Amino acid sequence: MLSETKVSEHAENLHGIMAEFDDPESLLAAAQQARLEGYRDMDAYAPMPVEGLAEAIGFRGSWVQRLVFLGGLCGAAGGFMLCWWITVIAYPHNVAGRPLNSWPAYVPITFELMVLIACITAVVGMLMLNGLPQPYHPVFNVERFARASRDKFFLCIEASDPKFEPVATRQFLERLNPQEVMDVAL
Amino acid sequence: MKSDEPLYWRSLEELASTDDFRAFVEDEFPNRTPDWNDPESRRGFLRVMGASILLVGASACTRQPKEVIVPYVRQPEELIPGNPLFYATAMSVAGIATGVLAESHLGRPTKIEGNPEHPASLGATDAAMQASVLTLYDPDRSQTVTRNGSISGWGSFITALVGARDVAGLKKGLGFRILTGTVTSPTLATQIQNFLAEFPAAKWHQYDPCGRHSVRSGAMAAFGKPLNTIYRFDRADVIVSLDADFLSSTVPGSLRYARDYSTRRRAAAENPNVAPPRLYIAENAPSVTGSMADHHFRMTAAGVAGFTADLARGGTGAASPEARGVLKDLEAHRGSSIVIAGEHQAPQVHAFVHAINQALGNVGKTVIYTDPVEANPLDEISSIVDLVKDMRDGAVETLLILGGNPVYDAPADLSFLDALKRVKLRVHSGLYSNETAAWCHWHVPEAHYLESWSDGRAYDGTASIVQPLIMPLYGGKTAHEVMNILANRADQSAHDTVRGYWQANHKGDDFDDFWQISLHDGVIAGTSFPEKLPPAAKAIDPAAIASLGATAPAGLEIVFRPDPCVGDGTLSNNAWLQEMPKPQNKMTWDNAVWISSKSAEHYGVTTGDVVEIELKGRKVAGPVWIMPGQADESLTIHFGYGRTRAGKVADGIGFDAYTLRPTDALWQGTGVSIRRKSDGYKFANTQHTQTMEERDPFRAATYAEFHKDPEFARPEEKRVAKDLSLFPLWEYKQHKWGMSIDLNSCTGCNACTIACQSENNIPVVGKEEVAKGRHMNWLRVDRYFKGPLEDPEMYFQPVPCMHCEDALCELVCPVAATVHSAEGLNEMVYNRCVGTRYCSNNCPYKVRRFNFFLYADWNTESLFGVRNPDVSVRSRGVMEKCSYCIQRINSAKIDAEKQDRPVKDGDIVTACQQACPAQAIVFGDLNNPNSRVAKLKRQQRDYGLLEELNTRPRTTYLARLRNPNPDLEKG
Amino acid sequence: MSALVTGLRSMAQIFHRSSNSLAKISIVAVLMLLGGTVWAAYKINAGSFITDVEVAREQPVPFSHKHHVGDDGIDCRYCHTSVETSSFAGLPPTETCMGCHSQIWANAEVLEPVRASFRTGKSLEWTRIHDLPDFVYFNHSIHVNKGIGCSTCHGRVDQMPLTYKVNTLYMQWCIECHRNPAQYVRPRDQVFSMTYQYPENQSELGARLVKEYKIQSLTDCVTCHR
Amino acid sequence: MKPEDQEFTSVATLDPGPDKVIGPGHDYGSVTDEIGGVVFRPFLKTPRQMFIGFAFAFLLVNLLMIAVTWLFVRGVGVWGINMPVAWGFAIVNFVWWIGIGHAGTLISAILLLLKQDWRTSINRFSEAMTLFAVACAGMFPILHLGRPWLAYWLLPYPNTMWMWPQPRSPLIWDVFAVSTYATVSLLFWFTGLIPDFATMRDKAGNSTARKIFGMLAMGWRNSAKHWARYQKAYLLLAGLSTPLVVSVHSVVSFDFAVAILPGWHTTIFPPYFVAGAIYSGFAMVLTLAIPVRRWYHLEDLITMRHIECMSKVMLGTGLIVAYGYAMEAFMAWYSGGQFERYAFVNRMWAGGYWWTYWVLILCNILIPQALWSRRVRMSVRAVFAIALVVNVGMWLERFVIVVTSLTRDFVPSSWGMYYPTIWDWSTYLGTIGVFLALMFLFVRVLPAISIFEMREVVHHTAKEPTHALGD
């Protein structure tokens, strides 16, 4: 382990300062503390979703559901229009004596396409909003951060925060009695 | 007709033989999607696969392969490429000719139609005639002159034959014999007679295995001289058939008889003032005629003789109640009744029948006598017997066999082959190098009738000229040309010979016109024989009655009959006929031992058992088929199977009934024993369910019931409200095609099935595939039994596509490969079909057929010739079905359009309709209230199959009406 | 010490900084590639490699419609005799060629195959230019009779030294006219004219002719497929 | 210290019994290591059964290759189908496989919405099963075509024929339903895997593995914001998949219900097919989960509770199916429709396949009733056996519906029988091989249990240690 004091001097090439916790509860508490302290640019990392954590670090609702709704609409409309266009415009045939626009028969396709497009937007939208794929990220510089995907919980206050100040921030974090506090190099 | 213009033929011949022609023929033929069998199209397969993966084939048709197009060098002027030509000619079966019109595409005969001008056809055909065009292209036909089995030439053959003649000539022709089938051809007869005149010691024998032996000797017995009998069923109120299957093609004139009889039935059904005819039949095995009968007396073939005797005893004397009832009816219809004896009944029976008809005053009214149509009527049995005797005695040095196959079909007790081996020079001329050819020093290929100049007489004596449509494909020659060799006129063509004969016998100087007209019409005017008043038939004395009535020795009886499909065996190698379901049991590719259920139980055998039948020491083994309606203690077996040198199609299938057939029991014999050998023989039938299973696809009623309830065919619960649909109905503004099938006329003869096969390039699939349930016939004839298993009524129902207006098949096709046309046709687009087979599942009539493999034969080039260029040849993996002969509809419409006139009723005739001898099928425009089909559909008997499903079928049926004798009505 | 930091850095990071943009770019690239493939497929299918449009084929005799039709002004029907009466327009038998060429160009080298064919009676083998799939049934006579001109489908053959296709003969090409014949019909007497130009008022002229010739718009499958 | 060189935290892999979804003593790390351990186990340490199983499956895959080659060379005639029975094994298998797929979606989607925590340790696994089952199912509609090389005509794409698919046909509905289902299942499965890919990335020993998992994880870093959006998307997926899974088998049932064929033309088909699908699906999950849990000693993660819950679902859906059979038969009798009535007479005794009907009643209705008894539900062996029986029964059900109905429809003259050929069987067994092979590979190379969701379970159980779930 490298000793904190030294690294803190290179504030300019810091992404932020990170504190490690043992359990979700303390992380949640820490995050709320930080916010009270007035920190804004921060992120919390946990091996599984933790209720209230996102809100605690000031994350306001997500757009995913709106996208999905739009996707669903397009899918449904597209599905029905496709069937209608094929049977009425593209090549009108007398099929089994049914009218050209046998709309009841188009329901299944309409529905399936709605679901298909909605689901695709859900996943693609989620990834895009999360800015993924993003294989490189400064937090990975921290070696212990590997355990964020196993059993440890991290709070990272980012250098971009106007209130960020290497020494002060570090001392603030240490006050939250974490396992450890470390710098996140850029 | 310039068809005798030599250049024409030469260029055609060349075309026929060159690769160009083949290429051309191929190009006439539609899309072959890849067949993995041959490398060329294997590449095609991969190409298409690649295409589908790359989506390059976004248009389904990838790059067209290079195709060449080959024009004539000198184009015959009457020929318009792309339009078919029709030539009138005639086809002879067992010597009796029937007029046909042969359709020719660019010199390729592709289809046979009946000749409306010809009295024996009136435009109708039977299955054999339809199939004859396939025989023309049969690659198994003999293709070369052979000497002791090795290839030789016509030159050396002529030398050999002339040599033999000259040797015989030294002794006035002694030891020179000619064997032919029954000959009606005036030309050929004259040629032979001239030969005999030159060589008086030579002899001419005639033998046809299924000829009219009994009929001939019957007439001799009754009148002391041979007379030909013609029946006028259109005039008959009461018909008593004594084992006479006059509606099936085994009887000369059957097409005409079927037409007359059905016309009468139809008239009666449509017009209450016309008395419906009543048909009684006594027979041992169910026949198509039996299926039309109002009363079916089931008795052994021997019993039929007894029954005849019973009838002869007269009103009071008759023993059986049936006979009494029949006699009463006959008495009531003197002069308007027919008693007809079966071709295969004993001569005495015929003699009796002649007497009975005379007694009933039918002669000259419903029963007409004329001179015999045979050029040289003689007792063919004694003729062959003599020949064999002489051969055995070594009295025969040269035997010239013109057609025929005696080694296979001569009576077994003669052991023809042994005798034949004693003949020094044996010459055979025939379509096939058959069993007989195998034992002849010389075999020469015979020309098919579509390649021949000849002539022949119909059942009523009408003479027709047989003219060729194509040069002999395999260099065959006609009997005329062979006879010319003997007359030292080897270079004279059959054309000149035939023309010569008629010129010689033509009075007046307008011969050329006469000749042209005769060729064009297909009949020679004024050649039908005039009616003859016969001498009083030999009186029937009680002794004769007693002897005839004496019931045959008890015990099992065996009955020999020509096969319903392949006849006496001459047609065995025709795959269409082999795969044509036999009317009575829907069996294909086989013959079987028919037995009644009761007898089967008695002898401990059942369907599928292989039994050994023994008659007078001769044995044959064949599989058993339990046939409802078969008489007890009576076996029926059919000829035409068990061939050894017929060709790839027929060799080794079925068993040979001839090996059991003695001269003294030509058609039936008693004292036969059967022994069960093994079981589990697999038949290939196209229909497995025998009955209607409490359903009523086929609807019938007696006249009494019909008058009581005229709507019997469409009871309330079967009808659907016209507008019973969630959706508005489609309107069909221009045409509205529909079809009506009269079950009251249909005899189940299968002519329509084969006509359809020929018209629509329907492939043959073979026994295994049929057994799997994959037969391809677009138009199937369903057979149902009704009533007790022993003696049921037998019904036939032709089932083509119904062209439903609310077609269930269309609804479920994912690629719109089957949709409706503006004229209400249920279109099937082969090239769009991907083969989900969903349409077939959803078709309540199961009329769709699927190409599970590549059934179309793309390996046998000679068979390309038979295909109809106006119909796609379907490839592997696509669905197909009846199209109402769309190619005919389109061409008729185009012709009408070009002449700027509407399509007239009758312009469009479907193949099945055209072939049907009973005129049971009528096609036309339902929007035209005066069209025949529209009128028929307005009849009360009209009903739709499964119409309660609201499929709105365009094909509907007219219910069957029966006219039983109240006195004899069962129950 | 910063070296130490960098050392650490490189140890935990699996991917280099650039990989972020790389990842996003590659996604876009793949999508574009897919699109491109499909586009290319359609292009190829419309191109003459598949359709043979404007591709002249090797023939036994370099027959020039330009010369015979354009210069000599021979009528189409002189050689394609059955075009008005049959589904098949007809290809002239060697006889027809020899009709003239026994007199003119009687010894021309290029015509030797023709003379040979006439001598031997062995047909000339022309390579098909307008070759419909075998499951398509086209009838020349009805089109000609209803006022569809030769050049409408076959182009200005009078300007073709060697004959080639000017249309794809794809189904969509047929349907395009079958749905609205009015845009292509011309007066019957103009059918065999090579130089015929559609007038500006084709729309109303067409409509009139359609009525006059009782032309139907047939788009049923069985019109061409059976 | 690096994660990978810690000892696997040794937690006793004991089955905690029927009221716990997870064994005692587990913490975040231990579940991570136990599940991840399966993947990072050295190749040769793979359980022997896995090798044997995979080898067997691979043989079947080769059998399929042969069968399909022959099919393409000769045509669909190599199968026993004919007229009237134009659909045979191909469609039977298609419906069977699709049905099996449904359990996966049900578990991961519907149970998620219902907040059933016992879904957690089996959802990943059954989603994979769904994916592979759908893959197998998807093969058949193409294989059974007369001209498979034209299968793309079923898709709407602009072409030079100006021809399009015919959207009134249930088969086109199938195309859309099945392809949608396949896509959505894949998305669902992959989305679920992203955080675990990240875990794998961080656990991976060698750099290649780290790179591969790294790419798959797409840089997932467990940020709270990511989690927020992630959960939203996942919930929406679940919400959409739920009606989807119902629609898919309804559409499949339309293939029959829309047709007029007696025995097919039944309005009850959609619900009864869906129930049947879930029924067979759970049977298949059990058939697979029970051995795997044994071989990899996952008894503490896939506990008796899971097995019992699944048994209960089987029992329930089984009863719905039984109701379906009863209703079908009753309506046939009650409607009085001659053909409909005969179809069932034929199905039950008159026809050539009457025995298949009674075997399916035995397999799908009678035997599973044993699950009423807790003792049976508690016995892994018994449950496994019943699951197998149900698999067979559900296949037979489809056989009876497809084939028996076709053999005898309206016009007696065209009645016939269907006899499967060796190629029918090879194709069927072949797809089972494909399915198993994929399953074995999946279990070996990917976390077969959702790790992050197990951590949540640990979190919850930690919160209320004595909380008995679900009861």
Short mmCIF file of C-alpha atoms in Angstrom, two decimals, chain D residues 20-140:
data_model
loop_
_atom_site.label_atom_id
_atom_site.label_comp_id
_atom_site.label_asym_id
_atom_site.label_seq_id
_atom_site.Cartn_x
_atom_site.Cartn_y
_atom_site.Cartn_z
CA LYS D 20 -33.92 -21.35 2.95
CA VAL D 21 -32.81 -20.13 -0.46
CA ILE D 22 -29.20 -20.10 0.61
CA GLY D 23 -26.94 -22.10 2.84
CA PRO D 24 -25.78 -20.75 6.19
CA GLY D 25 -22.62 -18.75 6.68
CA HIS D 26 -22.49 -17.16 3.26
CA ASP D 27 -21.20 -13.64 2.81
CA TYR D 28 -20.74 -11.49 -0.30
CA GLY D 29 -17.34 -12.92 -0.95
CA SER D 30 -18.18 -16.53 -0.39
CA VAL D 31 -21.09 -16.62 -2.86
CA THR D 32 -18.97 -14.78 -5.41
CA ASP D 33 -16.15 -17.27 -5.03
CA GLU D 34 -18.34 -20.37 -4.95
CA ILE D 35 -20.15 -19.44 -8.18
CA GLY D 36 -17.16 -17.87 -9.89
CA GLY D 37 -15.07 -20.81 -8.78
CA VAL D 38 -17.04 -23.10 -11.05
CA VAL D 39 -15.84 -21.10 -14.03
CA PHE D 40 -12.25 -20.65 -12.91
CA ARG D 41 -11.84 -24.23 -11.89
CA PRO D 42 -8.84 -25.71 -13.76
CA PHE D 43 -9.94 -27.58 -16.88
CA LEU D 44 -9.03 -31.00 -15.54
CA LYS D 45 -10.83 -30.35 -12.26
CA THR D 46 -14.13 -30.27 -14.20
CA PRO D 47 -16.40 -32.99 -12.78
CA ARG D 48 -16.10 -36.26 -14.73
CA GLN D 49 -19.85 -36.33 -15.39
CA MET D 50 -19.49 -33.10 -17.32
CA PHE D 51 -17.01 -34.67 -19.73
CA ILE D 52 -19.15 -37.77 -20.23
CA GLY D 53 -22.27 -35.70 -20.64
CA PHE D 54 -20.68 -33.37 -23.15
CA ALA D 55 -19.19 -36.23 -25.17
CA PHE D 56 -22.63 -37.85 -25.37
CA ALA D 57 -24.27 -34.58 -26.39
CA PHE D 58 -21.60 -34.01 -29.01
CA LEU D 59 -22.30 -37.41 -30.56
CA LEU D 60 -25.95 -36.43 -30.93
CA VAL D 61 -24.91 -33.15 -32.53
CA ASN D 62 -23.04 -35.11 -35.18
CA LEU D 63 -26.10 -37.29 -35.68
CA LEU D 64 -28.05 -34.11 -36.37
CA MET D 65 -25.46 -32.97 -38.88
CA ILE D 66 -25.83 -36.24 -40.79
CA ALA D 67 -29.61 -36.17 -40.63
CA VAL D 68 -29.80 -32.60 -41.86
CA THR D 69 -27.33 -33.19 -44.68
CA TRP D 70 -29.39 -36.13 -45.90
CA LEU D 71 -32.55 -34.10 -45.52
CA PHE D 72 -31.18 -31.32 -47.72
CA VAL D 73 -29.81 -33.74 -50.27
CA ARG D 74 -32.97 -35.78 -50.73
CA GLY D 75 -35.88 -33.65 -49.54
CA VAL D 76 -38.39 -33.79 -46.71
CA GLY D 77 -39.55 -37.14 -48.10
CA VAL D 78 -36.87 -38.78 -45.96
CA TRP D 79 -39.24 -38.22 -43.07
CA GLY D 80 -42.39 -40.25 -42.56
CA ILE D 81 -44.72 -37.39 -43.48
CA ASN D 82 -47.27 -37.89 -46.26
CA MET D 83 -50.75 -36.88 -47.28
CA PRO D 84 -52.79 -36.44 -45.05
CA VAL D 85 -50.15 -36.21 -42.31
CA ALA D 86 -48.09 -33.38 -43.80
CA TRP D 87 -46.67 -32.31 -40.46
CA GLY D 88 -44.78 -34.81 -38.34
CA PHE D 89 -41.94 -34.76 -35.85
CA ALA D 90 -40.57 -31.45 -37.07
CA ILE D 91 -43.56 -29.49 -35.82
CA VAL D 92 -43.99 -31.67 -32.73
CA ASN D 93 -40.40 -30.93 -31.75
CA PHE D 94 -40.75 -27.25 -32.59
CA VAL D 95 -43.67 -26.84 -30.22
CA TRP D 96 -42.00 -28.96 -27.56
CA TRP D 97 -38.77 -26.95 -27.58
CA ILE D 98 -40.52 -23.60 -27.64
CA GLY D 99 -42.59 -24.77 -24.68
CA ILE D 100 -39.51 -25.75 -22.73
CA GLY D 101 -38.07 -22.33 -23.36
CA HIS D 102 -40.91 -20.67 -21.56
CA ALA D 103 -39.90 -21.67 -18.05
CA GLY D 104 -36.76 -19.58 -18.33
CA THR D 105 -38.57 -16.39 -19.14
CA LEU D 106 -41.23 -17.15 -16.59
CA ILE D 107 -38.71 -17.63 -13.82
CA SER D 108 -36.61 -14.59 -14.63
CA ALA D 109 -39.43 -12.23 -15.58
CA ILE D 110 -42.67 -13.19 -13.90
CA LEU D 111 -41.11 -14.36 -10.63
CA LEU D 112 -39.06 -11.17 -10.59
CA LEU D 113 -42.22 -9.09 -10.81
CA LEU D 114 -43.74 -11.28 -8.12
CA LYS D 115 -40.62 -10.69 -6.00
CA GLN D 116 -40.04 -14.40 -5.52
CA ASP D 117 -36.52 -14.50 -4.13
CA TRP D 118 -36.19 -18.21 -4.77
CA ARG D 119 -35.88 -17.40 -8.43
CA THR D 120 -32.47 -15.88 -7.90
CA SER D 121 -30.20 -18.90 -7.92
CA ILE D 122 -31.96 -20.53 -10.89
CA ASN D 123 -32.90 -17.66 -13.19
CA ARG D 124 -29.58 -17.27 -15.02
CA PHE D 125 -29.48 -20.97 -15.61
CA SER D 126 -33.04 -21.20 -16.91
CA GLU D 127 -32.62 -18.13 -19.10
CA ALA D 128 -29.73 -19.93 -20.78
CA MET D 129 -31.99 -22.95 -21.12
CA THR D 130 -34.60 -20.75 -22.79
CA LEU D 131 -32.05 -19.45 -25.21
CA PHE D 132 -30.83 -22.88 -26.24
CA ALA D 133 -34.32 -24.38 -26.37
CA VAL D 134 -35.45 -21.57 -28.66
CA ALA D 135 -32.38 -22.17 -30.81
CA CYS D 136 -33.37 -25.83 -31.18
CA ALA D 137 -36.99 -24.91 -31.82
CA GLY D 138 -35.98 -22.32 -34.38
CA MET D 139 -34.24 -24.94 -36.50
CA PHE D 140 -37.37 -26.96 -37.23
#
